[in-house]
Short mmCIF file of C-alpha atoms and ligand atoms in Angstrom, two decimals:
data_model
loop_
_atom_site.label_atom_id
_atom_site.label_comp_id
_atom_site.label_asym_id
_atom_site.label_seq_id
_atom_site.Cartn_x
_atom_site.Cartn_y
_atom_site.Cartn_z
CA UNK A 1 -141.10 30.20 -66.08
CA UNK A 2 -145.02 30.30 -65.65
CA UNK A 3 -146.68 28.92 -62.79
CA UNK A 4 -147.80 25.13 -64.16
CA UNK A 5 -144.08 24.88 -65.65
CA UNK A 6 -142.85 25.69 -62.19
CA UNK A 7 -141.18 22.60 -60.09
CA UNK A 8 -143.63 21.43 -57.42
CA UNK A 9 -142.10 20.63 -53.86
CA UNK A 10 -137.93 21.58 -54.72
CA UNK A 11 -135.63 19.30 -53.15
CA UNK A 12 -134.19 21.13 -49.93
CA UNK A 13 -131.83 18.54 -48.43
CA UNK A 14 -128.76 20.39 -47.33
CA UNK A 15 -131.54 23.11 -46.05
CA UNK A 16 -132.86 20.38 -44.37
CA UNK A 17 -129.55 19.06 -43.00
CA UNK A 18 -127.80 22.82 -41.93
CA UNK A 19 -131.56 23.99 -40.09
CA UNK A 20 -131.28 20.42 -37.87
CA UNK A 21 -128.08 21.07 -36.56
CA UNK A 22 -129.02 24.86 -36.08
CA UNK A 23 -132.08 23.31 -33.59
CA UNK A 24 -129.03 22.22 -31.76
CA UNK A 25 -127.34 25.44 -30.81
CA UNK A 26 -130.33 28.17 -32.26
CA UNK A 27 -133.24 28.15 -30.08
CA UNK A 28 -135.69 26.47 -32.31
CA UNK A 29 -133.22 27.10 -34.84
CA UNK A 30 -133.95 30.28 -35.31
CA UNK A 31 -132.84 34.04 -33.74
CA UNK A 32 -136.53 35.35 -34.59
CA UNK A 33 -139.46 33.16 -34.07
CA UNK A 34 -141.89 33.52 -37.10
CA UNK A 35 -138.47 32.39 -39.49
CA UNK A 36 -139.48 28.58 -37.75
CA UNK A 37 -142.40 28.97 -39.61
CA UNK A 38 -144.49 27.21 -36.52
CA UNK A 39 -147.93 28.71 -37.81
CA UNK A 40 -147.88 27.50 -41.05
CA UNK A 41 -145.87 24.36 -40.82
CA UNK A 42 -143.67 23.02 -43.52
CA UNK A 43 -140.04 23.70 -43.31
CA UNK A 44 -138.02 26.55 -42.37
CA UNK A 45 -135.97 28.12 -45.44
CA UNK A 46 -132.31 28.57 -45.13
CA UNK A 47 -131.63 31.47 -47.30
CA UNK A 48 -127.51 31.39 -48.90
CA UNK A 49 -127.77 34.59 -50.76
CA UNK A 50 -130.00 37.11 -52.49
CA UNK A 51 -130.47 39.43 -55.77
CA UNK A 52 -133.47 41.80 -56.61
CA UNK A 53 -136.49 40.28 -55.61
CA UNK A 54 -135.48 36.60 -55.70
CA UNK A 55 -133.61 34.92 -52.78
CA UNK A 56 -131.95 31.30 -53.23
CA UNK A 57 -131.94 28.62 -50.55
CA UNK A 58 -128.87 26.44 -49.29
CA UNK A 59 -129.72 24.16 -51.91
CA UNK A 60 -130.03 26.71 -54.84
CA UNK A 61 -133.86 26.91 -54.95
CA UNK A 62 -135.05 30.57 -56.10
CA UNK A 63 -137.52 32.32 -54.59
CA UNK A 64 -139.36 35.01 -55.45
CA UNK A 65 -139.56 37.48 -52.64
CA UNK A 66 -142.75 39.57 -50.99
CA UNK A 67 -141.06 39.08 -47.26
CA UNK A 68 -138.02 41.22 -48.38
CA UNK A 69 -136.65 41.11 -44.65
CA UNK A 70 -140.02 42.13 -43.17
CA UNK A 71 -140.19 44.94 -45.09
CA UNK A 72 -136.72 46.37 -44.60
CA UNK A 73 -135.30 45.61 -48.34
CA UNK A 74 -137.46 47.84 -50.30
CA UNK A 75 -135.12 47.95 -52.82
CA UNK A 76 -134.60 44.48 -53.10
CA UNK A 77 -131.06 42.34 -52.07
CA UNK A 78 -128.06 43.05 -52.75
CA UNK A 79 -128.96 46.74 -54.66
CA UNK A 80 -125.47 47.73 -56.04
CA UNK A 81 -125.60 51.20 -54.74
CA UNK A 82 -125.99 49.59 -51.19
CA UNK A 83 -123.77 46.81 -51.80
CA UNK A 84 -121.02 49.32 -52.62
CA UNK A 85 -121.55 51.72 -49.87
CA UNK A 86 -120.83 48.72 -47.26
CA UNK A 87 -118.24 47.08 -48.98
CA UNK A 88 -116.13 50.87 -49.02
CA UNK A 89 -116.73 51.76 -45.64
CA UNK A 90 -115.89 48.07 -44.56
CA UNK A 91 -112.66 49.05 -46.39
CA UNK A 92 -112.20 52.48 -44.28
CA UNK A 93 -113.40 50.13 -40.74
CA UNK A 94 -116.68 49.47 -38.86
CA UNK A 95 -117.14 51.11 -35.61
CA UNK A 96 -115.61 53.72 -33.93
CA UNK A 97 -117.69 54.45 -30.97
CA UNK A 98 -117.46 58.22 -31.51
CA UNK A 99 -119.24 60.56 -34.02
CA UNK A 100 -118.84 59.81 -37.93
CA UNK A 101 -119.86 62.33 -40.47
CA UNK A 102 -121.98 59.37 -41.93
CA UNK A 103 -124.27 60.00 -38.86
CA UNK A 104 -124.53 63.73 -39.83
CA UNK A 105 -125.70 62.60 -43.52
CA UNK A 106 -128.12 60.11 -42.52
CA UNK A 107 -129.75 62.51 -40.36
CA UNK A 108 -130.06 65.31 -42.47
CA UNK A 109 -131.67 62.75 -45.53
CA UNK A 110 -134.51 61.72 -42.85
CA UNK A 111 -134.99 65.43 -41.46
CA UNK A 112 -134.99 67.02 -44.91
CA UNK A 113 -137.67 64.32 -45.70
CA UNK A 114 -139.61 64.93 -42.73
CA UNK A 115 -139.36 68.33 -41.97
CA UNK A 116 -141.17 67.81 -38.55
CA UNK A 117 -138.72 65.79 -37.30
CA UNK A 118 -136.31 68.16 -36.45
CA UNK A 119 -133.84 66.33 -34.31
CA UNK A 120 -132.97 62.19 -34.85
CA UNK A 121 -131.59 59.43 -32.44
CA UNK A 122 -130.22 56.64 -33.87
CA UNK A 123 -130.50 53.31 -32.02
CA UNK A 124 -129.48 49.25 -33.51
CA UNK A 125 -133.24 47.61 -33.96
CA UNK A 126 -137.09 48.93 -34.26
CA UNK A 127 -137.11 47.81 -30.43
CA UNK A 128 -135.17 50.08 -29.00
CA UNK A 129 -136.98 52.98 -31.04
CA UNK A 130 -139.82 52.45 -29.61
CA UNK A 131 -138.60 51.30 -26.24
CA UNK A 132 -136.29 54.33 -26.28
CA UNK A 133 -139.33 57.02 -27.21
CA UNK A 134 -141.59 55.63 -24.27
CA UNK A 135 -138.96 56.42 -21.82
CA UNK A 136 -138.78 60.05 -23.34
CA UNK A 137 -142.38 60.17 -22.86
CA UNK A 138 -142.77 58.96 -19.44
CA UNK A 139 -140.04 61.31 -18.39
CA UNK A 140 -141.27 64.37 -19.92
CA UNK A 141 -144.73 64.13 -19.10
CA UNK A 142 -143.78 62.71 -15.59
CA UNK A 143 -146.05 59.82 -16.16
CA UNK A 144 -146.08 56.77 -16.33
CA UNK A 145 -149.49 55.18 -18.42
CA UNK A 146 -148.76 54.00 -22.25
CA UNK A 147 -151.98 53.30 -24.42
CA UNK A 148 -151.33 51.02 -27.22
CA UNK A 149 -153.77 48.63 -29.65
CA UNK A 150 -154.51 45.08 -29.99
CA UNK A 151 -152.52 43.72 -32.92
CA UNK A 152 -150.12 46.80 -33.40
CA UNK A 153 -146.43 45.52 -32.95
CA UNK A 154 -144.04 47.95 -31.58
CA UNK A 155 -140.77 45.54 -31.02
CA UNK A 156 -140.29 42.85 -27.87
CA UNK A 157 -139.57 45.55 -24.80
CA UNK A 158 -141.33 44.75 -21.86
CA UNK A 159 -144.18 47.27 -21.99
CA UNK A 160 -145.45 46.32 -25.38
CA UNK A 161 -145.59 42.62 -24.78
CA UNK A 162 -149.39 41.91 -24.30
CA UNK A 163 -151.93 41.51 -26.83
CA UNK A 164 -149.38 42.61 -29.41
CA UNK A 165 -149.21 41.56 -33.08
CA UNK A 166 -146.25 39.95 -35.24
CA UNK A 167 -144.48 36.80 -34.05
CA UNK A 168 -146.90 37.18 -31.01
CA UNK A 169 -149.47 37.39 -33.17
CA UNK A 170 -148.21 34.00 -34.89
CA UNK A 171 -147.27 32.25 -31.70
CA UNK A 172 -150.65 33.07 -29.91
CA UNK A 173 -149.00 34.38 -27.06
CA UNK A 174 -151.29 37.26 -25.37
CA UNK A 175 -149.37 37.87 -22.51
CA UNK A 176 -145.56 37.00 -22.09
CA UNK A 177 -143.89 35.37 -19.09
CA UNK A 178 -141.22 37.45 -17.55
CA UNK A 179 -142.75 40.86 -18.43
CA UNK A 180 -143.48 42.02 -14.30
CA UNK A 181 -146.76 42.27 -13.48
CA UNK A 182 -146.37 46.08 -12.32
CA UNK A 183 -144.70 46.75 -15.69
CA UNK A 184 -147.40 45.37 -17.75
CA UNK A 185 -149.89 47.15 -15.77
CA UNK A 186 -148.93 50.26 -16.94
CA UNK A 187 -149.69 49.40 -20.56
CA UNK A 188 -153.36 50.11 -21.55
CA UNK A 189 -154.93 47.97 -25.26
CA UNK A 190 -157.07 49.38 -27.13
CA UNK A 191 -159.11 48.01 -30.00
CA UNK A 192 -157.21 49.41 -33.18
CA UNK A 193 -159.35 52.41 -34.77
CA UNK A 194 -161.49 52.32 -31.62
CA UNK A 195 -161.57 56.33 -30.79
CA UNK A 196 -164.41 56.08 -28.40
CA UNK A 197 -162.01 53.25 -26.42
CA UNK A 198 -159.30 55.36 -26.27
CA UNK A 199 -161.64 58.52 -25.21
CA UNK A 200 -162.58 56.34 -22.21
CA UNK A 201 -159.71 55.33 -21.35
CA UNK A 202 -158.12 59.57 -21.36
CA UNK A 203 -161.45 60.34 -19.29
CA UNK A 204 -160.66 57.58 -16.82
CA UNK A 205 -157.02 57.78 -16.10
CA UNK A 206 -156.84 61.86 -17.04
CA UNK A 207 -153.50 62.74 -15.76
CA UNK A 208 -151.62 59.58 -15.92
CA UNK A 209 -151.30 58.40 -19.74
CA UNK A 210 -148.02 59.33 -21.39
CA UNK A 211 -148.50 58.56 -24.55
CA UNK A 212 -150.20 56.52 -27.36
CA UNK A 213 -148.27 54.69 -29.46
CA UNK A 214 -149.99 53.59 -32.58
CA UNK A 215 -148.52 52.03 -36.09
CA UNK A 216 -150.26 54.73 -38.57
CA UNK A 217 -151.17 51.74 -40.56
CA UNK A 218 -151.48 48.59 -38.88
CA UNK A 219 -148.68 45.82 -40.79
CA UNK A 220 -148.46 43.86 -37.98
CA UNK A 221 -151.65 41.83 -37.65
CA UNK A 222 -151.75 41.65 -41.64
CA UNK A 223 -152.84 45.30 -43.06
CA UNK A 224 -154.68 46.84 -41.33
CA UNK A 225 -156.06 50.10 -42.41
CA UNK A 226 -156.57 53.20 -39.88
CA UNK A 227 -160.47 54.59 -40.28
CA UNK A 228 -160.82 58.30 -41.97
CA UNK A 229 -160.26 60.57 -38.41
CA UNK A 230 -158.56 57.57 -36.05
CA UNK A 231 -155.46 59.12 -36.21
CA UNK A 232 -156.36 62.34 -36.35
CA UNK A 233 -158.83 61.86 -33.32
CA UNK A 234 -155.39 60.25 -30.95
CA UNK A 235 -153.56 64.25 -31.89
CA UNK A 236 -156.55 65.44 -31.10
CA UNK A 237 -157.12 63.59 -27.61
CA UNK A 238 -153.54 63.43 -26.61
CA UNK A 239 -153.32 67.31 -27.17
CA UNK A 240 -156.08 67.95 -24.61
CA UNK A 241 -154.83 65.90 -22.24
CA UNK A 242 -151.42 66.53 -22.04
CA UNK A 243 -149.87 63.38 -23.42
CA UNK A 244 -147.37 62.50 -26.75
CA UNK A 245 -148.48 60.95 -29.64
CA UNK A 246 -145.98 58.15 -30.70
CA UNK A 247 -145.93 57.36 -34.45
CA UNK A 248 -144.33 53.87 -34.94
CA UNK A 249 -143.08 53.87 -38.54
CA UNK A 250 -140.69 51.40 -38.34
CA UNK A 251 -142.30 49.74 -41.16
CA UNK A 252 -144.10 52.43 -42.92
CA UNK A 253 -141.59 55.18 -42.88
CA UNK A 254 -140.04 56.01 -46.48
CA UNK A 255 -142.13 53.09 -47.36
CA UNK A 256 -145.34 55.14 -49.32
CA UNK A 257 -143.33 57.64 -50.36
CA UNK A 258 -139.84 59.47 -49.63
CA UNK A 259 -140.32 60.59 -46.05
CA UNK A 260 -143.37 59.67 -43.53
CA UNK A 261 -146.82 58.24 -43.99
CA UNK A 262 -148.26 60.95 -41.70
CA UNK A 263 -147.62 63.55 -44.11
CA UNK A 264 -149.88 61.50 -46.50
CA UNK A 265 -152.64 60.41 -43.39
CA UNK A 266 -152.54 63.81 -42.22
CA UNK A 267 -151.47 63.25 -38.77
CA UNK A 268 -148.08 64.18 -37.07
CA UNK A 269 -146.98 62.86 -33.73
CA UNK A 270 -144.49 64.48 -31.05
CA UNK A 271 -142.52 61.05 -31.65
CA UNK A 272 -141.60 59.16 -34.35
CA UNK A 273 -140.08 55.79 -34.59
CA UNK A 274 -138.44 54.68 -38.14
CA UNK A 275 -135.93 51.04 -38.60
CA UNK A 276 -136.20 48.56 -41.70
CA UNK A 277 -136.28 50.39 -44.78
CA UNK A 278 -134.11 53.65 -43.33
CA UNK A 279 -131.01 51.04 -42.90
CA UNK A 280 -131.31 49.38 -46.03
CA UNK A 281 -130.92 46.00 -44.67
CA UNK A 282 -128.45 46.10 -41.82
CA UNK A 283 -129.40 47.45 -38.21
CA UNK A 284 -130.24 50.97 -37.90
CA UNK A 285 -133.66 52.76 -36.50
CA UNK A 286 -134.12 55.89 -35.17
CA UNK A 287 -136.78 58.21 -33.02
CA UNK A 288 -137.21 61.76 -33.31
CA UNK A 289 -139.52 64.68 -32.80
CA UNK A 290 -138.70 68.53 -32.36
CA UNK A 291 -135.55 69.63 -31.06
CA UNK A 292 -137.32 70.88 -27.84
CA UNK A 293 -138.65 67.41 -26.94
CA UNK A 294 -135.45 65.49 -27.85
CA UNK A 295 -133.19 68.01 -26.08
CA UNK A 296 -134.84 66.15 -23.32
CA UNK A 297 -132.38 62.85 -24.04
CA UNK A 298 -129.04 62.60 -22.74
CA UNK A 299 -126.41 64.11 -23.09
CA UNK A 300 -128.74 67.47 -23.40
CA UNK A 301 -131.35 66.11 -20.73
CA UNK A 302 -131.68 63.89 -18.24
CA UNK A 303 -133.27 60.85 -20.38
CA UNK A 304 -130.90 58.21 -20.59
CA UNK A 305 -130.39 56.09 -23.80
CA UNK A 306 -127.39 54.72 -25.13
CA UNK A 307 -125.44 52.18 -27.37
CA UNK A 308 -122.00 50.87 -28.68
CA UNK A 309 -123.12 50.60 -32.41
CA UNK A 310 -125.32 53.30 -32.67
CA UNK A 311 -124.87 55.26 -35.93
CA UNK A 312 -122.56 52.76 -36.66
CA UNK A 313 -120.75 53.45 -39.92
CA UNK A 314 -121.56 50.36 -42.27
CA UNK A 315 -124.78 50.70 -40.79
CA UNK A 316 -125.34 54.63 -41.79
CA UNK A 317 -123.78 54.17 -45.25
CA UNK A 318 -126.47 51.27 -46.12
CA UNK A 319 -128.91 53.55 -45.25
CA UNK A 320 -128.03 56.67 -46.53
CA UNK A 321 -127.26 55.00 -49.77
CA UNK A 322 -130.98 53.63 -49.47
CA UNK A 323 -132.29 56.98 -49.06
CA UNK A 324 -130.48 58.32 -52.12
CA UNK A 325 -131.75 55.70 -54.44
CA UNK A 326 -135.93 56.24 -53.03
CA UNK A 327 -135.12 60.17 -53.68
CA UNK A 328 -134.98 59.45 -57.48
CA UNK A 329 -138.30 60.22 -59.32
CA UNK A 330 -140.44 57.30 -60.31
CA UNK A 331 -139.31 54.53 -57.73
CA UNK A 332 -142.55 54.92 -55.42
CA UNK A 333 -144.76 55.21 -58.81
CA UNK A 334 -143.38 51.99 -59.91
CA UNK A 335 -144.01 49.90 -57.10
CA UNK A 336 -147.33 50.91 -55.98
CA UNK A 337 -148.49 50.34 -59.58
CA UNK A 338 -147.17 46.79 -59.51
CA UNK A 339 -148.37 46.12 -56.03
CA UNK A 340 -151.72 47.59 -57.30
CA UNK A 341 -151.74 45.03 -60.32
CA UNK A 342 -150.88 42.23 -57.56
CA UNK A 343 -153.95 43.37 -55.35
CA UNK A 344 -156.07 43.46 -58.17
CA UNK A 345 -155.30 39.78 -59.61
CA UNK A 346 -155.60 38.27 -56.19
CA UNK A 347 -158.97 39.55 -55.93
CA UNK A 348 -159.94 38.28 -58.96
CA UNK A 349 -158.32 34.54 -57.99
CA UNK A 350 -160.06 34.52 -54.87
CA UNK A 351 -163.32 35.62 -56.36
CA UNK A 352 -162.65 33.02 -59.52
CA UNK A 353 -162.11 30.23 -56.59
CA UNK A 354 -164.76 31.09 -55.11
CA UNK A 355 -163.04 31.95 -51.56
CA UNK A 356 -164.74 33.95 -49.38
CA UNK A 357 -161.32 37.01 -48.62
CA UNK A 358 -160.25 40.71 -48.09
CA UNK A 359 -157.69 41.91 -49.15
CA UNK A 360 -155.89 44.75 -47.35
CA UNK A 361 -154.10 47.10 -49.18
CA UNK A 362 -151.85 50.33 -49.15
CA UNK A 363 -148.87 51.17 -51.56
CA UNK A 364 -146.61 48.35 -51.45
CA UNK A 365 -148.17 46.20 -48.28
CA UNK A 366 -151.15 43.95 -48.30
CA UNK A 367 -152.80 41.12 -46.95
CA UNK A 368 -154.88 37.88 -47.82
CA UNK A 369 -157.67 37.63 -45.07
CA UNK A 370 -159.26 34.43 -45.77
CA UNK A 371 -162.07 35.88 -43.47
CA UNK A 372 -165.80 36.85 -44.99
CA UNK A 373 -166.13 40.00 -43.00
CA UNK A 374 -164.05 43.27 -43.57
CA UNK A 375 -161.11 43.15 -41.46
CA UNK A 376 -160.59 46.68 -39.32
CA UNK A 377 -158.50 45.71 -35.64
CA UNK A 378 -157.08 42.37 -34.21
CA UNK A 379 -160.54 40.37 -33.48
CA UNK A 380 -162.11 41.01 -37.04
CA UNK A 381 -157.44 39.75 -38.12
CA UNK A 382 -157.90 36.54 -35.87
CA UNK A 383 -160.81 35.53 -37.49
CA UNK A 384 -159.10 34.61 -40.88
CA UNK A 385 -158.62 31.44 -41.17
CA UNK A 386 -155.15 30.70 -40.52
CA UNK A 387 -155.20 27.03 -41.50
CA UNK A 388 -156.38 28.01 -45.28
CA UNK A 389 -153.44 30.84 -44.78
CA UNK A 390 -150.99 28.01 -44.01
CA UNK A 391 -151.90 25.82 -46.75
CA UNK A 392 -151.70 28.89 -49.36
CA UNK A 393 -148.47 29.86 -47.72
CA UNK A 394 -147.36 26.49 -48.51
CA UNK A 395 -148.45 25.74 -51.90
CA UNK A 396 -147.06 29.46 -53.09
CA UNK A 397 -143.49 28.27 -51.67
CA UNK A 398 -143.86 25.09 -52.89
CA UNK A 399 -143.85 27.07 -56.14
CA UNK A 400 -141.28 29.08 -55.63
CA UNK A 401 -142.93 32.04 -54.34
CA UNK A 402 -142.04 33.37 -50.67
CA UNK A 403 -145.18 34.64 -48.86
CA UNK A 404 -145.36 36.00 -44.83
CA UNK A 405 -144.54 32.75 -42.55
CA UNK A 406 -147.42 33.71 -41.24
CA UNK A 407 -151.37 34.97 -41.85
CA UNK A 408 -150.65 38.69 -39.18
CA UNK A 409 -147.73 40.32 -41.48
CA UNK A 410 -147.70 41.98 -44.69
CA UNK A 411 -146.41 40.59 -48.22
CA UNK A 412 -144.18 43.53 -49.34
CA UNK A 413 -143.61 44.48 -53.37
CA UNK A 414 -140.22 45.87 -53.40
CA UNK A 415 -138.52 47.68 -56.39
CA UNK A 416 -137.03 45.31 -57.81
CA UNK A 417 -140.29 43.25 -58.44
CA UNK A 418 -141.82 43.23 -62.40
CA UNK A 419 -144.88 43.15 -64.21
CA UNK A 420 -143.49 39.34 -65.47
CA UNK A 421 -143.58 38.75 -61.53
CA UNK A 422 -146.51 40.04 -60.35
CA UNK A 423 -148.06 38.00 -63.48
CA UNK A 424 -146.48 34.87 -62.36
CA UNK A 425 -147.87 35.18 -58.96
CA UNK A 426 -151.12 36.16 -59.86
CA UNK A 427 -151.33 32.84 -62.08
CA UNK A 428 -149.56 30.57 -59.41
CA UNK A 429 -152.37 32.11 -56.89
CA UNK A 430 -154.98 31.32 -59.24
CA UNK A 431 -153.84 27.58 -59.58
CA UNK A 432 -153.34 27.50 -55.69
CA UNK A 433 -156.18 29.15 -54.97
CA UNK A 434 -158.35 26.56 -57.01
CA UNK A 435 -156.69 23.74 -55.01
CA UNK A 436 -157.51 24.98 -52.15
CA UNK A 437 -161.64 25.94 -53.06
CA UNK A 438 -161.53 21.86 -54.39
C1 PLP B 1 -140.52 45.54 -36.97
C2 PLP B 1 -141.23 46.52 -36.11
C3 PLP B 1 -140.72 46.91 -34.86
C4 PLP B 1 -139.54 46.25 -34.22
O1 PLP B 1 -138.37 46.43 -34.94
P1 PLP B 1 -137.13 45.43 -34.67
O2 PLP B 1 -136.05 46.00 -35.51
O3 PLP B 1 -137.60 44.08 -35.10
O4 PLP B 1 -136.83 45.47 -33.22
C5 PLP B 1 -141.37 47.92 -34.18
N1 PLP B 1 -142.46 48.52 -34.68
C6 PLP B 1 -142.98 48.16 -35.87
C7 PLP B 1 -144.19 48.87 -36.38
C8 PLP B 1 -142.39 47.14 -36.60
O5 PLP B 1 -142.94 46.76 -37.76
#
């Protein structure tokens, strides 16, 4: 189907119908925020099923995919490896509450892909990775001061709820209601890729930071790439003063390649945080670091964390049948090139159309800035316009192609996605595009 032959505007009635009556008992229908699609108006999807790189509405609609679960489905829906690892362990039951050997597998694929981390917690969500690694922080260093950046996402706990990016991001909300006043103060923001900021910041407060906690590559406000020596400047200046280094890969791990983007930024953190891709589409994250820093976590140490479906067996067989399948040669290769080839021909439609963009880019993630400056933290990200966003966000679904709800997240290539695809979008950009220039 090429991009003029595709229907404009599909018919989404029972969509329409089933999302109404979820407003009813959903809180704005939803049980995430950006899925109401508030920033970009138009109407919220109701997904029925999905294969590869296409999902299909309630109504039957395809679309082609770049949201692919916020990143999580790198391998696109329903992969039959994955599909088969949950259905057998559904077969042999689904939680236990005590230790499967499924835990001890999924473990050993991440630390045998990232040798550093030595030891591996596994929590339910990206939240309480995150949430979970501050509090081993704060109680090893006996502090109690976080430094994070403007724009950088790092899950809805309390202490990362101010200036953050994502559905916050979308929503405009810069500081949230019910996060206590004392609590927030304890979080510090930082411009993202400002290393004189955060400098200042260590030679005001000294003793008192516990850790920075940084995404290695900002996804979260769009892409968002770090500056040659950012990252490697926060080792540096968390090593002389005494605090951790928190590496949230929650989208970026086994994303770039089969283990951790640090290894390819050059950077490695006490802490890391991993979720989305490393469960293959159903809840699992993790956080780890050496064994003598998590020995620090109950039941070893004194930090307390805890949950009833952590490790939980469907849960660990998604993922380590995920792992398995981004082990084989040639799956990394294959998407960067097509995510290169997508890059590439939405440059060229936006320069054709005469739209003033950047285009952010790394492996499979990028962003459409409609912005005329180079876009390098959170105020340089708000400045796109995010009304031109909406109304290419629109048009693209409109024509069956499933862009980011929203102008601060990333459009994600997953394996599963073709040359034929990436062609098809290209050309439905370029008509879009034009549209939009008129
Ligand atoms: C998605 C995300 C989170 C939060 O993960 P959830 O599973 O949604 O709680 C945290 N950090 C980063 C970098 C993320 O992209």
């Amino acid at each position: 189907m090429s991009a003029t032959q595709a229907q404009v505007k599909p018919e989404r009635k029972r969509s329409r119908e089933i999302f109404e009556k979820a407003e009813k008992v959903l809180v704005g229908g939803v049980n995430s925020p950006v899925r109401a699609f508030r920033s970009v108006g138009g109407e919220p999807l109701i997904i029925e099923r999905g294969s590869g790189q296409y999902l299909y509405d309630a109504d039957g609609n395809p679309l082609l995919d770049y949201v692919c679960s916020w990143g999580a489905m790198l391998l696109g829906h329903a992969h039959p490896a994955v599909t088969k690892a949950i259905a057998e362990q559904a077969g042999r039951g689904t939680s236990f509450g005590v230790t499967t050997e499924l835990e001890l597998e999924l473990a050993t694929l991440i630390t045998k892909a990232i040798p550093f981390l030595e030891k591996v917690r596994f929590v339910s969500s990206g939240t309480e990775a995150t949430m979970s690694a501050v509090r081993l922080a704060r109680g090893v260093t006996k502090r109690d001061l976080i430094i994070k950046f403007e724009g950088c996402y790092h899950g809805h706990a309390d202490s990362f709820l101010s200036q953050a990016g994502s559905g916050l991001a979308t929503l405009g909300i810069a500081e949230c209601p019910g996060v206590p006043q004392a609590l927030a103060a304890l979080t510090i923001n930082v411009p993202y890729n400002d290393l004189a900021g955060v400098e200042k910041v260590f030679s005001e407060q000294k003793e008192k930071i516990a850790a920075v906690i940084v995404e290695p590559i900002a996804a979260n406000m769009g892409v968002v790439l770090p500056k040659e020596g950012f990252l490697q400047g926060l080792r540096e200046l968390t090593k002389k003063h005494g605090a951790l280094l928190i590496i949230d890969e929650v989208i970026t791990g086994f994303r770039l390649q089969n283990g951790s983007a640090q290894t390819l930024l050059g950077v490695q953190g006490d802490l890391t945080t991993m979720g989305k891709i490393i469960g293959g589409g159903v809840p699992v994250a993790a956080y780890g670091g050496s064994a003598e820093l998590m020995n620090n976590v109950a039941p070893l140490g004194p930090v307390y964390q805890a949950g009833t479906l952590a490790g939980n067996p469907l849960a660990m067989s998604a993922g380590i049948a995920t792992l398995k399948e981004l082990a084989k040669p040639g799956i990394y290769e294959n998407i960067a090139a097509n995510a290169k080839k997508l890059v590439h021909g939405l440059k060229n439609a936006l320069a054709g159309a005469g739209i003033a963009a950047q285009v952010n880019s790394i492996g499979s993630l990028s962003t459409v800035f409609f912005a005329p400056e180079p876009v390098a933290d959170y105020t340089g990200a708000k400045r796109s316009d995010t009304k031109v966003y909406a109304r290419y966000f629109r048009e693209m679904l409109n024509r069956g192609i499933f862009l980011a709800p929203s102008q601060f997240e990333a459009a994600f290539v997953s394996a599963n996605h073709t040359p034929a695809d990436i062609d098809r979008t290209i050309a439905t950009a370029q008509e879009v595009l034009k549209s939009l220039a008129a």
